[in-house]
Amino acid sequence: MLSAPTVLIVEDNYLLLEMLTRLCEREGMRVLTASSGEAALTTLRDGGEAIDWLLTDILLPGLIDGWVVAAAFRDRHPRRPVIYASTVAQIEGRSVPGSLFIRKPFHAREIAELASAIVASHAKASLAADGGHRVTG
């Protein structure tokens, strides 16, 4: 059986965090959450190998912002997806290579489509790693 991809969602708005969690779970993902940059870095340190992609707000409370979280994730996983979200239209021209920026407010459909594409990509990669044979358990 293919394992579900895991996403770390970093968002300080509780209602938005809940909505994003439900959307990703509906797409078949395992969801880890953090409401601050510090909590996100702890999650990355403690279980970062299992995280397949990151969805982070840029403007977070505390000393650690979404840029720091994304850089830490990218250091650990150079090729895994990173998606930034912010209400600010242009964020100082900063980004992490291979990342995607989504401006808030976004439509739930946009996140559902991204999550669905990442699940499909994860399944394809898992099948390729298994030599093209689906493993059932």
PDB file of C-alpha atoms in Angstrom:
ATOM      1  CA  MET A   1       0.000   0.000   0.000  1.00  0.00           C
ATOM      2  CA  LEU A   2       1.329   3.419  -0.937  1.00  0.00           C
ATOM      3  CA  SER A   3       1.936   5.688   2.006  1.00  0.00           C
ATOM      4  CA  ALA A   4       0.122   9.001   2.067  1.00  0.00           C
ATOM      5  CA  PRO A   5       2.326  12.036   1.496  1.00  0.00           C
ATOM      6  CA  THR A   6       2.861  14.231   4.544  1.00  0.00           C
ATOM      7  CA  VAL A   7       2.521  17.998   4.519  1.00  0.00           C
ATOM      8  CA  LEU A   8       3.641  20.437   7.178  1.00  0.00           C
ATOM      9  CA  ILE A   9       1.271  23.425   7.242  1.00  0.00           C
ATOM     10  CA  VAL A  10       2.589  26.483   9.076  1.00  0.00           C
ATOM     11  CA  GLU A  11      -0.144  29.065   9.637  1.00  0.00           C
ATOM     12  CA  ASP A  12      -0.918  31.339  12.598  1.00  0.00           C
ATOM     13  CA  ASN A  13      -4.585  31.911  11.676  1.00  0.00           C
ATOM     14  CA  TYR A  14      -6.388  29.054  13.433  1.00  0.00           C
ATOM     15  CA  LEU A  15      -9.438  29.033  11.142  1.00  0.00           C
ATOM     16  CA  LEU A  16      -7.299  29.004   8.015  1.00  0.00           C
ATOM     17  CA  LEU A  17      -5.081  26.288   9.502  1.00  0.00           C
ATOM     18  CA  GLU A  18      -8.156  24.121  10.159  1.00  0.00           C
ATOM     19  CA  MET A  19      -9.498  24.681   6.632  1.00  0.00           C
ATOM     20  CA  LEU A  20      -6.142  23.834   5.029  1.00  0.00           C
ATOM     21  CA  THR A  21      -5.820  20.751   7.221  1.00  0.00           C
ATOM     22  CA  ARG A  22      -9.255  19.473   6.184  1.00  0.00           C
ATOM     23  CA  LEU A  23      -8.569  20.167   2.498  1.00  0.00           C
ATOM     24  CA  CYS A  24      -5.291  18.261   2.523  1.00  0.00           C
ATOM     25  CA  GLU A  25      -6.726  15.360   4.518  1.00  0.00           C
ATOM     26  CA  ARG A  26      -9.598  15.158   2.032  1.00  0.00           C
ATOM     27  CA  GLU A  27      -6.963  14.768  -0.717  1.00  0.00           C
ATOM     28  CA  GLY A  28      -5.497  11.790   1.160  1.00  0.00           C
ATOM     29  CA  MET A  29      -2.596  13.472   2.918  1.00  0.00           C
ATOM     30  CA  ARG A  30      -1.193  13.122   6.391  1.00  0.00           C
ATOM     31  CA  VAL A  31      -1.055  16.619   7.910  1.00  0.00           C
ATOM     32  CA  LEU A  32       1.307  18.062  10.503  1.00  0.00           C
ATOM     33  CA  THR A  33       0.620  21.603  11.711  1.00  0.00           C
ATOM     34  CA  ALA A  34       2.449  24.439  13.403  1.00  0.00           C
ATOM     35  CA  SER A  35       1.183  27.912  14.305  1.00  0.00           C
ATOM     36  CA  SER A  36       4.610  29.547  14.644  1.00  0.00           C
ATOM     37  CA  GLY A  37       8.008  29.361  13.024  1.00  0.00           C
ATOM     38  CA  GLU A  38       9.528  28.014  16.224  1.00  0.00           C
ATOM     39  CA  ALA A  39       6.986  25.164  16.358  1.00  0.00           C
ATOM     40  CA  ALA A  40       7.608  24.425  12.671  1.00  0.00           C
ATOM     41  CA  LEU A  41      11.376  24.154  13.200  1.00  0.00           C
ATOM     42  CA  THR A  42      10.770  21.775  16.113  1.00  0.00           C
ATOM     43  CA  THR A  43       8.529  19.633  13.901  1.00  0.00           C
ATOM     44  CA  LEU A  44      11.180  19.637  11.153  1.00  0.00           C
ATOM     45  CA  ARG A  45      13.859  18.644  13.649  1.00  0.00           C
ATOM     46  CA  ASP A  46      11.778  15.872  15.236  1.00  0.00           C
ATOM     47  CA  GLY A  47      10.097  14.370  12.177  1.00  0.00           C
ATOM     48  CA  GLY A  48      11.400  16.188   9.145  1.00  0.00           C
ATOM     49  CA  GLU A  49      12.323  13.116   7.138  1.00  0.00           C
ATOM     50  CA  ALA A  50       8.665  12.143   6.865  1.00  0.00           C
ATOM     51  CA  ILE A  51       7.554  15.540   5.524  1.00  0.00           C
ATOM     52  CA  ASP A  52       7.024  15.481   1.762  1.00  0.00           C
ATOM     53  CA  TRP A  53       6.084  19.128   1.236  1.00  0.00           C
ATOM     54  CA  LEU A  54       5.736  22.396   3.074  1.00  0.00           C
ATOM     55  CA  LEU A  55       2.982  25.006   2.991  1.00  0.00           C
ATOM     56  CA  THR A  56       4.000  28.034   5.040  1.00  0.00           C
ATOM     57  CA  ASP A  57       2.722  31.497   5.747  1.00  0.00           C
ATOM     58  CA  ILE A  58       5.506  34.068   5.455  1.00  0.00           C
ATOM     59  CA  LEU A  59       4.462  36.444   8.220  1.00  0.00           C
ATOM     60  CA  LEU A  60       4.446  34.430  11.447  1.00  0.00           C
ATOM     61  CA  PRO A  61       4.470  35.554  15.076  1.00  0.00           C
ATOM     62  CA  GLY A  62       7.766  35.356  16.937  1.00  0.00           C
ATOM     63  CA  LEU A  63      11.338  35.517  15.696  1.00  0.00           C
ATOM     64  CA  ILE A  64      11.137  32.773  13.047  1.00  0.00           C
ATOM     65  CA  ASP A  65       9.273  33.673   9.852  1.00  0.00           C
ATOM     66  CA  GLY A  66       8.209  31.542   6.908  1.00  0.00           C
ATOM     67  CA  TRP A  67      11.455  32.280   5.029  1.00  0.00           C
ATOM     68  CA  VAL A  68      13.498  30.670   7.804  1.00  0.00           C
ATOM     69  CA  VAL A  69      11.143  27.681   7.971  1.00  0.00           C
ATOM     70  CA  ALA A  70      11.304  27.209   4.185  1.00  0.00           C
ATOM     71  CA  ALA A  71      15.099  27.502   4.142  1.00  0.00           C
ATOM     72  CA  ALA A  72      15.391  24.883   6.903  1.00  0.00           C
ATOM     73  CA  PHE A  73      13.037  22.560   4.999  1.00  0.00           C
ATOM     74  CA  ARG A  74      14.928  23.141   1.723  1.00  0.00           C
ATOM     75  CA  ASP A  75      18.287  22.441   3.410  1.00  0.00           C
ATOM     76  CA  ARG A  76      16.928  19.089   4.505  1.00  0.00           C
ATOM     77  CA  HIS A  77      14.963  18.313   1.318  1.00  0.00           C
ATOM     78  CA  PRO A  78      16.418  20.107  -1.734  1.00  0.00           C
ATOM     79  CA  ARG A  79      13.836  18.781  -4.206  1.00  0.00           C
ATOM     80  CA  ARG A  80      10.609  18.635  -2.198  1.00  0.00           C
ATOM     81  CA  PRO A  81       7.833  21.194  -2.834  1.00  0.00           C
ATOM     82  CA  VAL A  82       7.666  24.446  -0.869  1.00  0.00           C
ATOM     83  CA  ILE A  83       4.606  26.684  -1.134  1.00  0.00           C
ATOM     84  CA  TYR A  84       4.567  30.156   0.421  1.00  0.00           C
ATOM     85  CA  ALA A  85       1.434  32.102   1.256  1.00  0.00           C
ATOM     86  CA  SER A  86       1.097  35.748   2.234  1.00  0.00           C
ATOM     87  CA  THR A  87      -1.243  38.717   2.012  1.00  0.00           C
ATOM     88  CA  VAL A  88       1.683  40.841   0.831  1.00  0.00           C
ATOM     89  CA  ALA A  89       1.763  40.972  -2.974  1.00  0.00           C
ATOM     90  CA  GLN A  90       5.513  41.127  -3.457  1.00  0.00           C
ATOM     91  CA  ILE A  91       7.734  39.775  -0.701  1.00  0.00           C
ATOM     92  CA  GLU A  92      11.093  41.506  -1.096  1.00  0.00           C
ATOM     93  CA  GLY A  93      11.918  39.288  -4.076  1.00  0.00           C
ATOM     94  CA  ARG A  94      12.851  36.468  -1.705  1.00  0.00           C
ATOM     95  CA  SER A  95      12.149  32.824  -2.344  1.00  0.00           C
ATOM     96  CA  VAL A  96      13.593  29.366  -2.100  1.00  0.00           C
ATOM     97  CA  PRO A  97      14.498  27.716  -5.439  1.00  0.00           C
ATOM     98  CA  GLY A  98      11.724  25.484  -6.754  1.00  0.00           C
ATOM     99  CA  SER A  99       9.069  27.113  -4.609  1.00  0.00           C
ATOM    100  CA  LEU A 100       5.630  28.499  -5.412  1.00  0.00           C
ATOM    101  CA  PHE A 101       4.024  31.668  -4.018  1.00  0.00           C
ATOM    102  CA  ILE A 102       0.273  31.941  -3.422  1.00  0.00           C
ATOM    103  CA  ARG A 103      -1.219  35.290  -2.484  1.00  0.00           C
ATOM    104  CA  LYS A 104      -3.813  35.391   0.280  1.00  0.00           C
ATOM    105  CA  PRO A 105      -6.706  35.382   0.213  1.00  0.00           C
ATOM    106  CA  PHE A 106      -6.666  32.303  -1.969  1.00  0.00           C
ATOM    107  CA  HIS A 107      -9.497  30.024  -2.977  1.00  0.00           C
ATOM    108  CA  ALA A 108      -9.787  26.641  -1.305  1.00  0.00           C
ATOM    109  CA  ARG A 109      -9.896  25.162  -4.820  1.00  0.00           C
ATOM    110  CA  GLU A 110      -6.327  26.380  -5.468  1.00  0.00           C
ATOM    111  CA  ILE A 111      -4.986  24.525  -2.433  1.00  0.00           C
ATOM    112  CA  ALA A 112      -7.066  21.431  -3.214  1.00  0.00           C
ATOM    113  CA  GLU A 113      -5.638  21.364  -6.761  1.00  0.00           C
ATOM    114  CA  LEU A 114      -2.070  21.745  -5.470  1.00  0.00           C
ATOM    115  CA  ALA A 115      -2.606  19.034  -2.872  1.00  0.00           C
ATOM    116  CA  SER A 116      -4.140  16.717  -5.466  1.00  0.00           C
ATOM    117  CA  ALA A 117      -1.196  17.282  -7.843  1.00  0.00           C
ATOM    118  CA  ILE A 118       1.305  16.604  -5.056  1.00  0.00           C
ATOM    119  CA  VAL A 119      -0.527  13.407  -4.041  1.00  0.00           C
ATOM    120  CA  ALA A 120      -0.483  12.237  -7.674  1.00  0.00           C
ATOM    121  CA  SER A 121       3.204  13.085  -8.019  1.00  0.00           C
ATOM    122  CA  HIS A 122       3.987  11.278  -4.756  1.00  0.00           C
ATOM    123  CA  ALA A 123       2.107   8.171  -5.908  1.00  0.00           C
ATOM    124  CA  LYS A 124       3.923   8.201  -9.262  1.00  0.00           C
ATOM    125  CA  ALA A 125       7.320   8.552  -7.532  1.00  0.00           C
ATOM    126  CA  SER A 126       6.453   5.754  -5.091  1.00  0.00           C
ATOM    127  CA  LEU A 127       5.489   3.427  -7.941  1.00  0.00           C
ATOM    128  CA  ALA A 128       8.676   4.275  -9.841  1.00  0.00           C
ATOM    129  CA  ALA A 129      10.789   3.600  -6.745  1.00  0.00           C
ATOM    130  CA  ASP A 130       9.067   0.228  -6.439  1.00  0.00           C
ATOM    131  CA  GLY A 131       9.890  -0.673 -10.014  1.00  0.00           C
ATOM    132  CA  GLY A 132       6.397   0.153 -11.233  1.00  0.00           C
ATOM    133  CA  HIS A 133       4.677  -2.437  -9.084  1.00  0.00           C
ATOM    134  CA  ARG A 134       2.022  -1.396  -6.634  1.00  0.00           C
ATOM    135  CA  VAL A 135       2.658  -2.770  -3.177  1.00  0.00           C
ATOM    136  CA  THR A 136      -0.396  -3.853  -1.259  1.00  0.00           C
ATOM    137  CA  GLY A 137      -0.577  -4.780   2.324  1.00  0.00           C
TER     138      GLY A 137
END
